[in-house]
Coordinates of C-alpha atoms in Angstrom, one line a residue:
M117 CA 77.8 41.2 58.7
L118 CA 81.2 41.2 56.9
D119 CA 81.2 40.5 53.2
L120 CA 84.1 39.0 51.3
P121 CA 85.8 42.4 50.4
D122 CA 85.7 43.3 54.1
V123 CA 87.3 40.0 55.1
L124 CA 89.9 40.3 52.4
L125 CA 90.7 43.8 53.5
M126 CA 91.1 42.7 57.1
L127 CA 93.4 39.8 56.0
D128 CA 95.3 42.1 53.8
T129 CA 95.9 44.6 56.7
L130 CA 96.9 41.8 59.1
G131 CA 99.2 40.3 56.4
R132 CA 100.9 43.7 55.9
F133 CA 101.7 43.9 59.6
V134 CA 103.0 40.4 59.8
T135 CA 105.2 40.6 56.7
T136 CA 106.6 44.1 57.5
T137 CA 107.0 43.7 61.3
V138 CA 106.9 40.1 62.5
A139 CA 108.5 38.1 59.7
G140 CA 111.9 39.7 59.9
P141 CA 112.7 38.9 63.5
V142 CA 111.2 35.4 63.2
V143 CA 113.3 34.6 60.1
L144 CA 116.4 35.9 61.8
W145 CA 115.7 33.7 64.9
T146 CA 115.1 30.7 62.6
L147 CA 118.6 31.2 61.0
V148 CA 120.2 31.5 64.4
A149 CA 118.4 28.4 65.7
L150 CA 119.4 26.4 62.6
A151 CA 123.0 27.5 63.0
A152 CA 123.0 26.7 66.7
W153 CA 121.5 23.3 66.1
G154 CA 124.1 22.4 63.5
G155 CA 126.9 23.6 65.7
L156 CA 125.7 21.5 68.6
R157 CA 125.4 18.4 66.4
L158 CA 128.9 18.9 64.9
V159 CA 130.8 19.8 68.1
P160 CA 130.7 17.2 70.9
S161 CA 129.7 18.8 74.1
P162 CA 128.3 17.8 77.5
P163 CA 124.6 17.4 78.0
L164 CA 124.5 20.5 80.3
V165 CA 125.9 22.7 77.5
Q166 CA 123.5 21.1 75.0
Y167 CA 120.7 21.8 77.5
W168 CA 121.4 25.5 78.3
T169 CA 122.3 26.4 74.8
R170 CA 119.0 25.2 73.5
V171 CA 117.2 27.0 76.4
G172 CA 118.9 30.2 75.4
V173 CA 117.8 29.9 71.8
L174 CA 114.2 29.2 72.7
L175 CA 113.9 32.1 75.2
A176 CA 115.5 34.4 72.6
L177 CA 112.4 34.0 70.3
P178 CA 109.7 35.6 72.5
L179 CA 112.1 38.2 74.1
G180 CA 113.6 39.3 70.7
L181 CA 110.2 39.4 69.0
A182 CA 108.7 41.4 71.9
A183 CA 111.5 43.9 71.7
A184 CA 111.2 44.2 68.0
L185 CA 107.4 44.8 68.2
L186 CA 107.8 47.4 70.9
D187 CA 110.6 49.1 69.1
L188 CA 109.5 49.2 65.4
G189 CA 112.4 51.5 64.7
L190 CA 111.1 54.1 67.1
P191 CA 112.8 53.6 70.4
G192 CA 111.1 55.3 73.3
E193 CA 108.3 56.8 71.2
V194 CA 106.0 54.1 70.0
F195 CA 103.6 52.9 72.7
R196 CA 103.5 55.9 75.1
P197 CA 102.5 59.6 75.0
V198 CA 105.2 62.1 74.2
S199 CA 107.0 62.7 77.4
D200 CA 108.0 66.4 76.9
V201 CA 104.4 67.6 76.6
P202 CA 102.7 68.3 80.0
W203 CA 99.1 67.4 79.0
L204 CA 97.5 64.0 78.5
G205 CA 98.0 62.4 75.2
R206 CA 97.5 59.1 73.3
T207 CA 99.8 57.3 70.9
L208 CA 98.1 55.5 68.1
A209 CA 99.3 52.1 66.8
P210 CA 102.4 52.4 64.6
I211 CA 102.0 52.6 60.8
V212 CA 104.5 50.8 58.6
V213 CA 104.4 52.0 55.0
D214 CA 105.8 49.5 52.4
A215 CA 106.7 51.0 49.0
A216 CA 105.4 47.8 47.4
S217 CA 101.9 48.3 48.8
T218 CA 101.3 52.1 48.6
G219 CA 99.6 54.2 46.0
T220 CA 96.2 53.6 44.5
S221 CA 96.3 49.8 44.9
A222 CA 98.7 47.0 45.6
S223 CA 99.6 44.6 42.8
P224 CA 97.7 41.3 42.7
A225 CA 100.9 39.4 43.6
W226 CA 101.5 41.5 46.7
R227 CA 97.8 41.4 47.6
I228 CA 97.8 37.6 47.5
L229 CA 101.0 37.5 49.6
F230 CA 99.5 39.8 52.2
V231 CA 96.2 37.9 52.4
G232 CA 98.0 34.6 52.6
A233 CA 100.2 36.0 55.4
G234 CA 97.1 37.1 57.2
I235 CA 95.5 33.7 56.9
G236 CA 98.7 32.1 58.2
A237 CA 98.8 34.5 61.1
I238 CA 95.3 33.6 62.1
G239 CA 96.1 29.9 61.9
A240 CA 99.2 30.4 64.0
G241 CA 97.3 32.4 66.5
G242 CA 94.6 29.7 66.7
A243 CA 97.1 27.0 67.3
A244 CA 98.7 29.1 70.0
V245 CA 95.3 29.5 71.7
V246 CA 94.7 25.7 71.7
A247 CA 98.2 25.0 73.0
L248 CA 97.9 27.6 75.8
T249 CA 94.5 26.2 76.7
R250 CA 96.1 22.8 77.1
L251 CA 98.9 24.3 79.1
A252 CA 96.4 26.0 81.4
A253 CA 94.6 22.7 81.9
D254 CA 97.8 20.9 82.8
A255 CA 98.7 23.7 85.3
Y256 CA 95.2 23.4 86.9
A257 CA 95.5 19.6 87.1
L258 CA 99.0 19.9 88.6
H259 CA 97.7 22.4 91.2
R260 CA 94.9 20.0 92.2
F261 CA 97.4 17.1 92.3
R262 CA 99.8 19.1 94.6
A263 CA 96.9 20.1 96.9
A264 CA 95.8 16.5 97.2
H265 CA 99.3 15.3 98.0
P266 CA 100.7 17.3 101.0
P267 CA 104.1 16.5 102.5
N268 CA 103.9 13.2 104.3
A269 CA 107.3 11.5 104.0
P270 CA 108.7 9.6 107.0
A271 CA 111.2 11.5 109.1
W272 CA 114.2 9.5 107.9
V273 CA 113.3 10.2 104.2
Q274 CA 113.0 13.9 104.9
E275 CA 116.3 13.8 106.7
Q276 CA 117.9 12.2 103.7
V277 CA 116.4 14.9 101.5
D278 CA 117.8 17.7 103.7
T279 CA 121.2 16.1 103.8
H280 CA 121.4 15.7 100.0
A281 CA 120.1 19.3 99.6
T282 CA 122.7 20.7 101.9
T283 CA 125.4 18.8 100.0
L284 CA 124.2 20.4 96.7
G285 CA 124.0 23.9 98.3
I286 CA 120.2 24.1 98.2
T287 CA 118.9 26.6 100.7
R288 CA 115.2 26.4 99.8
P289 CA 113.0 24.1 101.8
V290 CA 112.3 20.9 99.9
S291 CA 109.2 18.9 101.0
V292 CA 108.5 15.3 100.1
C293 CA 105.3 13.3 99.4
C294 CA 105.2 9.5 99.2
A295 CA 102.0 7.9 97.9
P296 CA 100.9 4.7 96.2
D297 CA 99.2 6.5 93.3
I298 CA 102.4 8.2 92.3
A299 CA 103.8 6.2 89.4
V300 CA 107.2 7.8 88.9
P301 CA 109.3 10.4 90.7
M302 CA 108.4 14.0 89.9
T303 CA 109.6 17.5 91.0
V304 CA 107.1 20.4 91.2
G305 CA 107.8 24.0 92.1
G306 CA 110.6 26.5 92.0
G307 CA 110.6 28.6 95.1
R308 CA 109.2 25.9 97.4
P309 CA 109.8 22.6 95.5
R310 CA 108.1 19.4 96.4
L311 CA 109.3 15.9 95.5
F312 CA 106.6 13.3 94.7
L313 CA 107.9 9.8 95.1
P314 CA 106.3 6.3 94.6
E315 CA 105.7 4.7 98.0
S316 CA 107.8 1.7 97.0
L317 CA 110.9 3.8 97.0
C318 CA 110.7 4.2 100.8
S319 CA 111.6 0.5 101.2
D320 CA 114.6 0.6 98.9
E321 CA 117.3 2.8 100.4
Q322 CA 119.7 2.6 97.4
A323 CA 117.0 3.4 94.8
L324 CA 115.8 6.2 97.1
A325 CA 119.3 7.7 97.4
M326 CA 119.8 7.7 93.6
T327 CA 116.4 9.2 92.9
L328 CA 116.8 11.9 95.5
T329 CA 120.2 12.9 94.0
H330 CA 118.6 13.2 90.6
E331 CA 115.6 15.1 91.6
L332 CA 117.6 17.5 93.8
V333 CA 119.9 18.3 90.9
H334 CA 116.7 19.5 89.2
V335 CA 115.9 21.7 92.2
Q336 CA 119.5 23.0 92.3
R337 CA 119.4 24.1 88.7
F338 CA 115.8 25.6 88.8
D339 CA 114.9 23.2 86.1
Y340 CA 111.2 23.3 86.9
V341 CA 111.1 27.1 86.3
V342 CA 112.9 26.6 83.0
H343 CA 110.5 23.8 82.1
V344 CA 107.5 26.0 82.6
L345 CA 109.1 28.8 80.5
V346 CA 109.9 26.3 77.7
R347 CA 106.4 24.9 77.7
T348 CA 105.0 28.4 77.5
V349 CA 107.3 29.3 74.5
R350 CA 106.3 26.1 72.8
A351 CA 102.6 26.9 73.3
L352 CA 103.0 30.4 71.9
F353 CA 105.0 29.4 68.9
V354 CA 103.7 25.9 68.3
A355 CA 103.1 26.8 64.6
H356 CA 106.9 27.3 64.1
P357 CA 108.3 23.8 63.2
L358 CA 111.6 24.4 65.0
V359 CA 110.1 25.3 68.4
P360 CA 108.6 21.9 69.2
I361 CA 111.9 20.2 68.1
Y362 CA 113.9 22.5 70.3
A363 CA 111.5 21.9 73.2
R364 CA 111.8 18.1 72.9
A365 CA 115.6 18.4 72.8
V366 CA 115.6 20.6 75.9
A367 CA 113.7 17.9 77.8
T368 CA 116.1 15.1 76.6
Y369 CA 119.3 17.0 77.5
R370 CA 117.9 18.3 80.8
E371 CA 117.5 14.7 82.0
Q372 CA 120.8 13.6 80.5
A373 CA 122.5 16.5 82.3
C374 CA 121.0 15.4 85.6
D375 CA 122.1 11.8 85.0
A376 CA 125.6 12.9 84.3
A377 CA 125.6 15.0 87.5
V378 CA 124.4 11.9 89.5
L379 CA 127.0 9.6 88.0
A380 CA 129.7 12.3 88.5
T381 CA 129.3 12.0 92.3
N382 CA 130.9 8.6 92.1
R383 CA 128.5 7.5 94.8
V384 CA 126.0 5.9 92.4
P385 CA 126.8 2.6 90.6
R386 CA 126.2 3.1 86.9
K387 CA 124.7 -0.3 86.4
A388 CA 122.3 0.1 89.3
Y389 CA 121.3 3.5 88.1
A390 CA 120.5 2.2 84.6
T391 CA 118.5 -0.6 86.1
L392 CA 116.5 1.9 88.1
L393 CA 115.7 3.9 84.9
L394 CA 114.6 0.8 83.1
Q395 CA 112.1 0.1 85.9
W396 CA 110.6 3.5 85.5
T397 CA 110.0 2.9 81.7
Q398 CA 107.2 0.5 82.7
R399 CA 105.6 2.9 85.0
V400 CA 105.7 6.3 83.3
S401 CA 102.5 8.2 84.0
S402 CA 100.5 9.9 81.3
T403 CA 98.2 11.8 83.6
P404 CA 98.0 15.6 83.2
A405 CA 99.6 16.0 86.6
S406 CA 102.9 14.8 85.2
A407 CA 102.6 16.8 82.0
L408 CA 103.8 20.0 83.6
G409 CA 105.9 18.5 86.4
L410 CA 109.4 17.3 86.0
A411 CA 108.5 13.6 85.7
Y412 CA 110.2 10.7 84.0
S413 CA 109.3 10.4 80.3
S414 CA 109.4 7.2 78.3
S415 CA 110.5 9.2 75.2
T416 CA 113.7 10.3 77.0
L417 CA 114.6 7.2 79.1
K418 CA 115.9 5.2 76.1
S419 CA 118.3 8.0 75.0
R420 CA 119.3 8.6 78.6
I421 CA 120.3 5.0 79.1
S422 CA 122.2 5.1 75.8
A423 CA 124.0 8.2 76.8
M424 CA 125.1 6.6 80.1
T425 CA 126.9 3.8 78.2
S426 CA 129.0 6.3 76.3
H427 CA 131.9 8.3 77.7
V428 CA 130.6 11.0 80.0
V429 CA 132.1 14.4 79.2
P430 CA 132.7 16.5 82.3
S431 CA 130.2 19.4 82.5
R432 CA 130.9 22.9 83.8
P433 CA 127.7 24.5 85.0
A434 CA 129.1 28.0 85.0
L435 CA 130.4 27.7 81.4
S436 CA 127.1 26.2 80.3
L437 CA 125.2 29.2 81.8
V438 CA 127.6 31.7 80.3
L439 CA 127.2 30.1 76.8
S440 CA 123.4 30.1 77.1
A441 CA 123.3 33.7 78.3
L442 CA 125.7 34.8 75.5
L443 CA 123.6 33.1 72.8
L444 CA 120.3 34.5 74.3
V445 CA 121.7 38.1 74.4
T446 CA 123.2 37.9 71.0
T447 CA 120.0 36.6 69.4
F448 CA 117.9 39.1 71.3
T449 CA 120.1 42.0 70.2
L450 CA 120.0 40.9 66.6
M451 CA 116.2 40.6 66.6
A452 CA 115.5 43.7 68.5
C453 CA 118.1 46.2 67.3
G454 CA 118.8 45.2 63.8
D455 CA 117.2 48.3 62.5
V456 CA 117.5 50.8 65.4
G457 CA 118.7 54.3 64.7
T458 CA 119.6 57.0 67.0
E459 CA 117.0 59.8 67.5
E460 CA 117.7 63.1 69.1
P461 CA 114.9 64.5 71.3
S462 CA 113.1 67.5 70.0
N463 CA 110.9 70.2 71.5
A464 CA 107.4 69.0 70.6
T465 CA 105.2 71.7 72.2
P466 CA 103.8 74.2 69.6
P467 CA 103.8 77.6 71.3
D468 CA 100.3 78.4 70.2
A469 CA 98.7 75.0 70.6
P470 CA 95.2 74.9 72.0
V471 CA 95.4 73.9 75.7
P472 CA 93.7 70.5 76.2
P473 CA 92.2 69.6 79.6
T474 CA 94.2 68.0 82.3
E475 CA 91.7 65.1 82.3
I476 CA 89.9 63.3 79.6
D477 CA 87.2 60.6 80.0
T478 CA 87.0 59.4 76.4
Q479 CA 89.9 59.4 74.0
P480 CA 89.4 60.6 70.4
Q481 CA 88.6 57.9 67.9
L482 CA 89.9 57.9 64.3
D483 CA 87.0 57.7 61.8
G484 CA 87.5 54.6 59.7
G485 CA 90.0 53.1 62.1
M486 CA 93.8 52.7 61.5
Q487 CA 93.1 51.2 58.1
A488 CA 91.9 54.7 57.0
L489 CA 95.2 56.3 58.0
Y490 CA 97.2 53.4 56.5
S491 CA 95.4 53.8 53.2
A492 CA 96.0 57.6 53.2
V493 CA 99.8 57.4 53.5
T494 CA 101.6 57.2 50.2
Y495 CA 105.3 56.5 49.6
P496 CA 106.6 59.6 47.6
D497 CA 108.1 58.6 44.2
I498 CA 111.1 60.9 44.8
A499 CA 111.9 59.1 48.0
Q500 CA 111.7 55.7 46.3
E501 CA 113.9 56.8 43.4
H502 CA 116.7 57.8 45.8
G503 CA 116.3 54.8 48.0
V504 CA 115.2 57.0 51.0
E505 CA 113.6 55.4 54.0
G506 CA 112.5 57.0 57.2
R507 CA 110.7 56.9 60.5
M508 CA 109.0 59.7 62.5
V509 CA 106.3 60.5 64.9
V510 CA 103.5 62.9 63.9
Q511 CA 102.1 64.7 67.0
F512 CA 98.9 66.7 66.7
V513 CA 95.9 68.0 68.6
V514 CA 92.4 66.8 67.8
T515 CA 90.1 69.8 68.3
R516 CA 86.6 69.8 69.6
D517 CA 85.2 69.4 66.1
G518 CA 87.4 66.4 65.4
T519 CA 89.9 68.2 63.1
P520 CA 93.6 67.5 63.6
T521 CA 95.6 70.7 64.0
D522 CA 99.1 71.8 65.1
L523 CA 100.8 68.9 63.4
T524 CA 104.4 68.5 64.3
I525 CA 107.1 66.0 63.2
L526 CA 109.0 64.5 66.1
N527 CA 112.3 62.5 66.0
A528 CA 112.5 62.2 62.3
D529 CA 115.2 59.7 61.2
V530 CA 115.6 59.6 57.4
Q531 CA 118.3 57.5 55.7
G532 CA 119.2 57.0 52.0
E533 CA 121.5 55.0 49.8
G534 CA 124.2 57.6 50.2
P535 CA 125.7 59.2 53.3
T536 CA 123.3 62.1 53.0
P537 CA 119.9 61.7 51.4
P538 CA 118.7 64.5 49.1
E539 CA 116.9 67.2 51.1
D540 CA 113.8 67.2 48.9
A541 CA 113.5 63.4 49.1
A542 CA 113.8 63.4 52.9
Q543 CA 111.3 66.3 53.2
S544 CA 108.9 64.4 51.0
L545 CA 108.5 61.7 53.6
E546 CA 107.7 64.2 56.3
D547 CA 105.2 65.9 54.0
A548 CA 103.5 62.6 53.1
A549 CA 103.1 61.8 56.8
L550 CA 101.7 65.2 57.6
D551 CA 99.3 65.2 54.6
A552 CA 98.0 61.8 55.6
V553 CA 97.2 62.8 59.2
R554 CA 95.9 66.2 58.2
G555 CA 93.3 64.5 56.0
M556 CA 91.9 62.4 58.8
T557 CA 88.8 63.2 60.8
F558 CA 88.1 62.1 64.4
T559 CA 85.3 61.7 66.9
P560 CA 86.6 64.2 69.5
G561 CA 87.5 63.3 73.0
E562 CA 85.2 64.0 75.8
H563 CA 85.4 65.1 79.4
E564 CA 82.3 65.2 81.6
G565 CA 80.2 64.8 78.5
Q566 CA 81.7 67.8 76.7
A567 CA 84.0 67.7 73.6
V568 CA 87.5 68.7 74.4
N569 CA 90.9 69.2 72.7
A570 CA 93.2 66.2 73.0
Q571 CA 96.8 65.6 72.0
M572 CA 97.7 62.5 70.1
A573 CA 100.7 61.0 68.2
V574 CA 101.2 58.3 65.6
P575 CA 104.5 56.7 64.6
I576 CA 104.9 56.3 60.8
R577 CA 107.7 54.3 59.2
F578 CA 108.5 54.3 55.5
Q579 CA 110.5 51.3 54.3
L580 CA 111.5 49.9 50.9
P581 CA 111.1 46.2 50.0
E582 CA 114.2 44.1 50.7

C-alpha cells in the first residue's frame, strides 16, 4: 500500500512531466485561440468563415500536442529503436531534466508547483474519462437509434432528396427515414449519411424542401464528421475552459452557415424559413440519439433566427476552408516545432559490442523504474552557468547480469547563450547523461528462459527554466 511520501513522489513526477512537456504547447494554443477569438469578434465575417476558423483552432490542439509529445526535441529518435543498429532494441520513455529540479532535492516552492501540477493533471484526466464515457454512450445510443430506423421514405420524398443532392454536387447515397417518434430533423453519418425526418414533414412540401436543403448542405460539407471530431476534442480537453466555449461556437456557426446557404439559393422565402425554425424550438429532442447527430438545438435556434434578420454576408466555401487549414497548420507548427533542432545521424554501433540475440521474449526492466533514472540525472553547474541546454540519446547494451555497457551518445544537440557553447560545458551534459545511465541496474532481458544481452536507448533532454 502506498504511503504519503510515495503518493507525493508520484504526483511530483507527473507534475514535472506536465510542466516541462505539456504545459508549453497548451499555453501556446491558448494564446492562439484567444487571438483568433478576438480577431473573429472584431472583424465581421460570414458564418462559414467563423465556423471553419474555429474548427481549425480546435483541431490544432490535439494534433499539435500529439506532435509535441512525440517529438520532445528529439525528432525521429524518441519512441522507436535506433534504426541503424541491426539487432532488436527498446527505447525507454524520454527524460526531461529541468535545472530547477535537479541536484540533491528540489526547492519547496518547486515541489509544491510540481505536486499541484500532478493533481491538476489527474483531475483533467478524470474529467476527460467521464466526458469520453458520455460520448461513447451517445454513440451507442445513436447506433441503436439508426438500426431501429431503417430507410422508409416514400418514393417521392427520396426522389426530392436525390434531386437536391445532385444540385449540390453530392455523389454519396443519401437515405431517408420518416417516423412519428422523430421530433426534429437530424443528419447522421459521413460516408453513407441518413436523414431522419419527422413524419409530419411528408405532408408539407414547402417545409420538406427547406428542410432537405438545409440537411443536405450539412452532408455536402461533411459537417457530421467535423461534429464528431469536435465532440471528441471537447471530451479530451473538457478541463480547458476555452475548449467547450469553442465547441459551442462551432455548433452555432455551423447551423448559421447552413441557414445562409439555404437562403442564398433564393428559392426559400426568408419569413417561411424563420417560421419553420420557430416550430422546431418547441420540439427539440433531448434524447441521447440526437446528442451526437446533427439535430436542431434550442440553444442555437434563437441566434440563428436573429442572424437571419441581419444582412447576410456572402460566404466563399473555398476561402473558408483555406483560412481554416492555414490557421490549423500554423498553430500545429508552432506547437510541434517550436523547439526542434536539426540532428545529424551518427554511426551508433560500437565495433566490439556484445552481440544480442535476434529475438527476445522479455525486455530488460530498469530497477526502480524511470523515476530512478530521473533522480540520477543532475544538471551540471558549468552548463547552467553558461546557459547551455541540450538533448541526446544514450544507447547502451544491458548485459546478462543486468549491467549497462557500451554506452554511446547519439544525435547530441547542445546549444548555449552564444553562437558556440564552451566545449567543457557541452561535454558536461553528455558526461552527466552517461554517468546517470552507467549507474543504473536492470533485470536482464530473456529469451527462452535464458538471460540475454539486449540493446536499449533513452532520450535525455537538459533544459533551463524559462
